[in-house]
Amino acid sequence: PEGRGNIMVAWDPVAKTERWRGLAAGYNQGGTLSTAGNLVFSSVNTRLLAYRADTGEQVLDLATGLSQMGPPMTFMLDGKQYIAVAGGPPPVPGAGRGGFGGGAGAPPPGVVPQPAATAAPAPPAQPSRMLVLVLDGKPLPPAPPGR
């Protein structure tokens, strides 16, 4: 497919054809979730996206402030459906790629990098977060202070 990065394609297995496609950018896709309510959720880079499953119309593009997000999940509680997504803090500008898991520039296994003598102290580590969303809920709170 054309485009760079991850591309979400809705495939019709009966007609054996593409019905629609979602975001054509981004490299850190956590996964997708489809619901019986005709929605498809996807976590891409630092955003949570939602599309109508039948038409591909995008109905949500939420900046989460998270990186390395896992796949969205859903659950029901007291008759309300919730969507949840977990992830780590966003990358620190100028600190390389950020995140975790074997990215470029990582030291070999077992090697602990030593900070340069002139290196500025690292900012406080931000905790991972889980966002839980519900229709008619409150706005997202600000990110908590570092540990």
XYZ file of C-alpha atoms in Angstrom, residues 14-109:
96
model
C -16.578 -12.131 1.319
C -15.973 -9.679 -1.545
C -12.191 -10.140 -1.167
C -11.613 -6.421 -1.447
C -10.504 -3.447 0.627
C -13.445 -1.483 2.065
C -11.506 1.453 3.553
C -8.152 2.369 5.075
C -7.143 4.362 8.119
C -4.103 6.363 9.128
C -1.229 6.164 6.663
C 1.496 7.465 8.965
C 3.108 6.616 12.244
C 5.412 3.792 13.217
C 4.371 2.843 16.733
C 1.025 1.184 16.420
C -0.141 -0.601 19.558
C -2.959 -2.493 17.904
C -6.640 -2.259 17.090
C -9.959 -3.064 18.735
C -13.342 -3.445 17.074
C -16.573 -3.137 19.035
C -20.138 -4.339 18.502
C -21.048 -0.630 18.433
C -19.573 -0.265 14.906
C -16.299 1.334 16.050
C -12.671 0.431 15.386
C -10.088 1.903 17.791
C -6.371 2.115 17.066
C -3.443 3.413 19.119
C -0.854 5.044 16.834
C 2.197 6.957 18.084
C 0.759 9.148 20.878
C -2.836 9.208 19.623
C -5.965 7.129 20.079
C -8.012 6.992 16.893
C -11.541 5.713 16.271
C -13.286 4.968 12.984
C -16.792 3.858 12.031
C -16.346 0.190 11.139
C -18.789 0.263 8.222
C -17.581 3.418 6.434
C -14.101 4.192 7.777
C -15.171 7.700 8.823
C -12.758 8.916 11.515
C -14.725 9.958 14.618
C -11.916 10.417 17.171
C -8.320 11.635 17.121
C -7.227 12.056 20.738
C -3.711 13.109 21.741
C -3.055 10.921 24.794
C 0.360 12.152 25.931
C 1.485 8.504 25.990
C 4.032 6.673 23.880
C 4.595 2.967 23.279
C 0.868 2.405 23.787
C -0.529 -1.080 23.958
C -3.694 -2.094 22.149
C -6.953 -0.477 23.217
C -9.302 -2.662 25.263
C -12.917 -2.383 26.311
C -15.051 -3.413 29.270
C -18.554 -2.808 30.631
C -19.260 -1.573 34.147
C -22.686 -0.618 35.485
C -24.130 -0.502 31.966
C -21.447 1.816 30.549
C -18.814 0.781 28.019
C -15.259 1.967 28.670
C -12.224 2.070 26.379
C -8.801 1.810 28.030
C -5.265 2.178 26.707
C -1.972 2.057 28.618
C 1.415 3.478 27.694
C 4.580 5.116 28.856
C 5.617 8.749 29.038
C 6.252 10.620 25.801
C 9.883 10.767 24.644
C 11.983 13.567 26.141
C 13.017 16.035 23.397
C 16.706 15.733 22.587
C 17.084 12.477 24.509
C 17.106 10.115 21.558
C 14.274 7.828 20.653
C 12.843 7.293 24.129
C 10.505 4.469 25.005
C 11.826 0.996 25.543
C 12.617 -2.253 23.847
C 15.704 -2.594 21.665
C 15.508 0.684 19.785
C 18.389 2.167 17.838
C 21.208 3.420 19.989
C 20.523 0.987 22.822
C 23.601 -0.509 24.496
C 24.278 -4.232 24.099
C 22.590 -6.538 26.637
